[in-house]
Amino acid sequence: MYIWTLIATLLIELVILYLLSRKITGSLYLIFLRLTGSNAIAVTILSLFLLPGTIIHELAPLLTAEVLRVPTGKFTVTPRIEHDTHARPY
């Protein structure tokens, strides 16, 4: 019984963390968009704000692939802006 309580608690916490993460990121984007008036600049500022976590997140599988000698593609940590409306990964 105890293990199921732990699993349920973990799942609830993950859902809450996911929703909060999306809300905070969206709110930060809107703040930067209202301050700058440009989608491209807002995405760039948000990308710079999130850069340390993005680098760590992207380096983990890259280093694992290198250790296992798996070929890797181009390493990028910033999004590409298309037509000043959407951010896309490279």
mmCIF file of N, CA, C and O in Angstrom, residues 30-78:
data_model
loop_
_atom_site.group_PDB
_atom_site.id
_atom_site.type_symbol
_atom_site.label_atom_id
_atom_site.label_comp_id
_atom_site.label_asym_id
_atom_site.label_seq_id
_atom_site.Cartn_x
_atom_site.Cartn_y
_atom_site.Cartn_z
ATOM 1 N N LEU A 30 5.477 36.306 -22.346
ATOM 2 C CA LEU A 30 4.561 37.435 -22.527
ATOM 3 C C LEU A 30 5.138 38.726 -21.942
ATOM 4 O O LEU A 30 4.963 39.801 -22.525
ATOM 5 N N ILE A 31 5.819 38.626 -20.815
ATOM 6 C CA ILE A 31 6.460 39.813 -20.234
ATOM 7 C C ILE A 31 7.495 40.367 -21.196
ATOM 8 O O ILE A 31 7.522 41.576 -21.483
ATOM 9 N N PHE A 32 8.359 39.479 -21.724
ATOM 10 C CA PHE A 32 9.399 39.930 -22.656
ATOM 11 C C PHE A 32 8.782 40.460 -23.949
ATOM 12 O O PHE A 32 9.277 41.428 -24.527
ATOM 13 N N LEU A 33 7.702 39.848 -24.405
ATOM 14 C CA LEU A 33 7.033 40.308 -25.623
ATOM 15 C C LEU A 33 6.439 41.708 -25.427
ATOM 16 O O LEU A 33 6.580 42.580 -26.289
ATOM 17 N N ARG A 34 5.814 41.919 -24.281
ATOM 18 C CA ARG A 34 5.226 43.241 -24.020
ATOM 19 C C ARG A 34 6.298 44.309 -23.823
ATOM 20 O O ARG A 34 6.093 45.470 -24.177
ATOM 21 N N LEU A 35 7.418 43.915 -23.236
ATOM 22 C CA LEU A 35 8.506 44.879 -23.028
ATOM 23 C C LEU A 35 9.181 45.278 -24.340
ATOM 24 O O LEU A 35 9.579 46.422 -24.518
ATOM 25 N N THR A 36 9.331 44.295 -25.244
ATOM 26 C CA THR A 36 10.091 44.556 -26.467
ATOM 27 C C THR A 36 9.201 44.823 -27.675
ATOM 28 O O THR A 36 9.615 45.520 -28.598
ATOM 29 N N GLY A 37 8.008 44.228 -27.709
ATOM 30 C CA GLY A 37 7.125 44.387 -28.858
ATOM 31 C C GLY A 37 7.509 43.529 -30.050
ATOM 32 O O GLY A 37 6.922 43.622 -31.104
ATOM 33 N N SER A 38 8.508 42.664 -29.883
ATOM 34 C CA SER A 38 8.970 41.812 -30.983
ATOM 35 C C SER A 38 9.045 40.364 -30.524
ATOM 36 O O SER A 38 9.650 40.060 -29.490
ATOM 37 N N ASN A 39 8.435 39.492 -31.312
ATOM 38 C CA ASN A 39 8.473 38.068 -31.002
ATOM 39 C C ASN A 39 9.903 37.545 -31.014
ATOM 40 O O ASN A 39 10.309 36.792 -30.123
ATOM 41 N N ALA A 40 10.679 37.941 -32.011
ATOM 42 C CA ALA A 40 12.055 37.447 -32.139
ATOM 43 C C ALA A 40 12.903 37.855 -30.939
ATOM 44 O O ALA A 40 13.668 37.048 -30.396
ATOM 45 N N ILE A 41 12.767 39.101 -30.505
ATOM 46 C CA ILE A 41 13.558 39.572 -29.355
ATOM 47 C C ILE A 41 13.083 38.892 -28.076
ATOM 48 O O ILE A 41 13.893 38.503 -27.230
ATOM 49 N N ALA A 42 11.768 38.715 -27.924
ATOM 50 C CA ALA A 42 11.233 38.055 -26.728
ATOM 51 C C ALA A 42 11.733 36.616 -26.632
ATOM 52 O O ALA A 42 12.144 36.164 -25.557
ATOM 53 N N VAL A 43 11.723 35.888 -27.747
ATOM 54 C CA VAL A 43 12.212 34.509 -27.751
ATOM 55 C C VAL A 43 13.711 34.481 -27.466
ATOM 56 O O VAL A 43 14.201 33.618 -26.734
ATOM 57 N N THR A 44 14.465 35.429 -28.008
ATOM 58 C CA THR A 44 15.906 35.488 -27.767
ATOM 59 C C THR A 44 16.204 35.735 -26.289
ATOM 60 O O THR A 44 17.049 35.065 -25.703
ATOM 61 N N ILE A 45 15.500 36.679 -25.677
ATOM 62 C CA ILE A 45 15.713 36.963 -24.260
ATOM 63 C C ILE A 45 15.340 35.748 -23.410
ATOM 64 O O ILE A 45 16.070 35.372 -22.489
ATOM 65 N N LEU A 46 14.210 35.128 -23.720
ATOM 66 C CA LEU A 46 13.793 33.933 -22.980
ATOM 67 C C LEU A 46 14.807 32.808 -23.162
ATOM 68 O O LEU A 46 15.137 32.104 -22.212
ATOM 69 N N SER A 47 15.328 32.656 -24.370
ATOM 70 C CA SER A 47 16.346 31.629 -24.624
ATOM 71 C C SER A 47 17.609 31.884 -23.807
ATOM 72 O O SER A 47 18.195 30.954 -23.257
ATOM 73 N N LEU A 48 18.022 33.137 -23.727
ATOM 74 C CA LEU A 48 19.203 33.473 -22.923
ATOM 75 C C LEU A 48 18.950 33.222 -21.440
ATOM 76 O O LEU A 48 19.831 32.767 -20.717
ATOM 77 N N PHE A 49 17.743 33.513 -20.995
ATOM 78 C CA PHE A 49 17.365 33.290 -19.609
ATOM 79 C C PHE A 49 17.418 31.800 -19.257
ATOM 80 O O PHE A 49 17.835 31.412 -18.170
ATOM 81 N N LEU A 50 16.999 30.958 -20.201
ATOM 82 C CA LEU A 50 16.954 29.505 -19.980
ATOM 83 C C LEU A 50 18.222 28.781 -20.443
ATOM 84 O O LEU A 50 18.301 27.558 -20.346
ATOM 85 N N LEU A 51 19.197 29.521 -20.958
ATOM 86 C CA LEU A 51 20.388 28.932 -21.563
ATOM 87 C C LEU A 51 21.166 27.972 -20.652
ATOM 88 O O LEU A 51 21.528 26.877 -21.099
ATOM 89 N N PRO A 52 21.444 28.303 -19.395
ATOM 90 C CA PRO A 52 22.219 27.355 -18.575
ATOM 91 C C PRO A 52 21.565 25.979 -18.452
ATOM 92 O O PRO A 52 22.221 24.947 -18.622
ATOM 93 N N GLY A 53 20.267 25.950 -18.205
ATOM 94 C CA GLY A 53 19.563 24.674 -18.109
ATOM 95 C C GLY A 53 19.516 23.943 -19.437
ATOM 96 O O GLY A 53 19.621 22.711 -19.492
ATOM 97 N N THR A 54 19.381 24.700 -20.529
ATOM 98 C CA THR A 54 19.342 24.094 -21.858
ATOM 99 C C THR A 54 20.679 23.437 -22.200
ATOM 100 O O THR A 54 20.716 22.330 -22.741
ATOM 101 N N ILE A 55 21.771 24.109 -21.866
ATOM 102 C CA ILE A 55 23.095 23.557 -22.157
ATOM 103 C C ILE A 55 23.299 22.248 -21.394
ATOM 104 O O ILE A 55 23.734 21.247 -21.970
ATOM 105 N N ILE A 56 22.966 22.242 -20.116
ATOM 106 C CA ILE A 56 23.109 21.011 -19.325
ATOM 107 C C ILE A 56 22.223 19.908 -19.895
ATOM 108 O O ILE A 56 22.653 18.757 -20.037
ATOM 109 N N HIS A 57 20.988 20.262 -20.246
ATOM 110 C CA HIS A 57 20.051 19.278 -20.792
ATOM 111 C C HIS A 57 20.559 18.688 -22.106
ATOM 112 O O HIS A 57 20.417 17.490 -22.356
ATOM 113 N N GLU A 58 21.131 19.502 -22.962
ATOM 114 C CA GLU A 58 21.595 19.040 -24.266
ATOM 115 C C GLU A 58 22.940 18.312 -24.190
ATOM 116 O O GLU A 58 23.220 17.443 -25.011
ATOM 117 N N LEU A 59 23.776 18.671 -23.238
ATOM 118 C CA LEU A 59 25.084 18.029 -23.133
ATOM 119 C C LEU A 59 25.010 16.590 -22.627
ATOM 120 O O LEU A 59 25.845 15.761 -23.002
ATOM 121 N N ALA A 60 24.045 16.279 -21.787
ATOM 122 C CA ALA A 60 23.947 14.934 -21.210
ATOM 123 C C ALA A 60 23.836 13.851 -22.298
ATOM 124 O O ALA A 60 24.659 12.924 -22.335
ATOM 125 N N PRO A 61 22.870 13.926 -23.227
ATOM 126 C CA PRO A 61 22.818 12.891 -24.255
ATOM 127 C C PRO A 61 23.976 12.984 -25.250
ATOM 128 O O PRO A 61 24.413 11.969 -25.790
ATOM 129 N N LEU A 62 24.480 14.193 -25.484
ATOM 130 C CA LEU A 62 25.613 14.350 -26.395
ATOM 131 C C LEU A 62 26.840 13.626 -25.838
ATOM 132 O O LEU A 62 27.516 12.883 -26.561
ATOM 133 N N LEU A 63 27.131 13.828 -24.569
ATOM 134 C CA LEU A 63 28.277 13.157 -23.947
ATOM 135 C C LEU A 63 28.074 11.641 -23.898
ATOM 136 O O LEU A 63 29.014 10.878 -24.130
ATOM 137 N N THR A 64 26.857 11.213 -23.611
ATOM 138 C CA THR A 64 26.566 9.776 -23.608
ATOM 139 C C THR A 64 26.781 9.178 -24.995
ATOM 140 O O THR A 64 27.379 8.107 -25.136
ATOM 141 N N ALA A 65 26.317 9.870 -26.019
ATOM 142 C CA ALA A 65 26.500 9.393 -27.392
ATOM 143 C C ALA A 65 27.985 9.329 -27.752
ATOM 144 O O ALA A 65 28.430 8.392 -28.412
ATOM 145 N N GLU A 66 28.752 10.326 -27.319
ATOM 146 C CA GLU A 66 30.191 10.321 -27.605
ATOM 147 C C GLU A 66 30.885 9.151 -26.915
ATOM 148 O O GLU A 66 31.741 8.502 -27.502
ATOM 149 N N VAL A 67 30.519 8.884 -25.662
ATOM 150 C CA VAL A 67 31.118 7.759 -24.925
ATOM 151 C C VAL A 67 30.784 6.442 -25.616
ATOM 152 O O VAL A 67 31.630 5.548 -25.724
ATOM 153 N N LEU A 68 29.557 6.316 -26.104
ATOM 154 C CA LEU A 68 29.125 5.087 -26.781
ATOM 155 C C LEU A 68 29.501 5.080 -28.261
ATOM 156 O O LEU A 68 29.164 4.135 -28.974
ATOM 157 N N ARG A 69 30.165 6.134 -28.725
ATOM 158 C CA ARG A 69 30.610 6.270 -30.113
ATOM 159 C C ARG A 69 29.459 6.239 -31.118
ATOM 160 O O ARG A 69 29.555 5.648 -32.193
ATOM 161 N N VAL A 70 28.380 6.877 -30.730
ATOM 162 C CA VAL A 70 27.224 7.014 -31.611
ATOM 163 C C VAL A 70 27.362 8.351 -32.340
ATOM 164 O O VAL A 70 27.633 9.367 -31.710
ATOM 165 N N PRO A 71 27.200 8.375 -33.659
ATOM 166 C CA PRO A 71 27.322 9.638 -34.380
ATOM 167 C C PRO A 71 26.259 10.649 -33.903
ATOM 168 O O PRO A 71 25.117 10.282 -33.667
ATOM 169 N N THR A 72 26.668 11.890 -33.770
ATOM 170 C CA THR A 72 25.747 12.930 -33.314
ATOM 171 C C THR A 72 25.603 13.992 -34.396
ATOM 172 O O THR A 72 26.464 14.151 -35.254
ATOM 173 N N GLY A 73 24.497 14.698 -34.325
ATOM 174 C CA GLY A 73 24.242 15.775 -35.278
ATOM 175 C C GLY A 73 24.767 17.095 -34.762
ATOM 176 O O GLY A 73 25.587 17.158 -33.851
ATOM 177 N N LYS A 74 24.277 18.158 -35.354
ATOM 178 C CA LYS A 74 24.688 19.503 -34.996
ATOM 179 C C LYS A 74 24.193 19.839 -33.590
ATOM 180 O O LYS A 74 23.048 19.570 -33.240
ATOM 181 N N PHE A 75 25.060 20.450 -32.786
ATOM 182 C CA PHE A 75 24.720 20.841 -31.420
ATOM 183 C C PHE A 75 24.234 22.277 -31.408
ATOM 184 O O PHE A 75 24.975 23.195 -31.755
ATOM 185 N N THR A 76 22.956 22.497 -31.040
ATOM 186 C CA THR A 76 22.413 23.836 -30.936
ATOM 187 C C THR A 76 21.650 23.974 -29.626
ATOM 188 O O THR A 76 21.093 23.001 -29.127
ATOM 189 N N VAL A 77 21.652 25.172 -29.091
ATOM 190 C CA VAL A 77 20.915 25.409 -27.849
ATOM 191 C C VAL A 77 19.929 26.567 -27.976
ATOM 192 O O VAL A 77 19.199 26.856 -27.049
ATOM 193 N N THR A 78 19.886 27.220 -29.115
ATOM 194 C CA THR A 78 18.956 28.329 -29.311
ATOM 195 C C THR A 78 17.965 27.987 -30.420
ATOM 196 O O THR A 78 18.304 27.285 -31.370
#
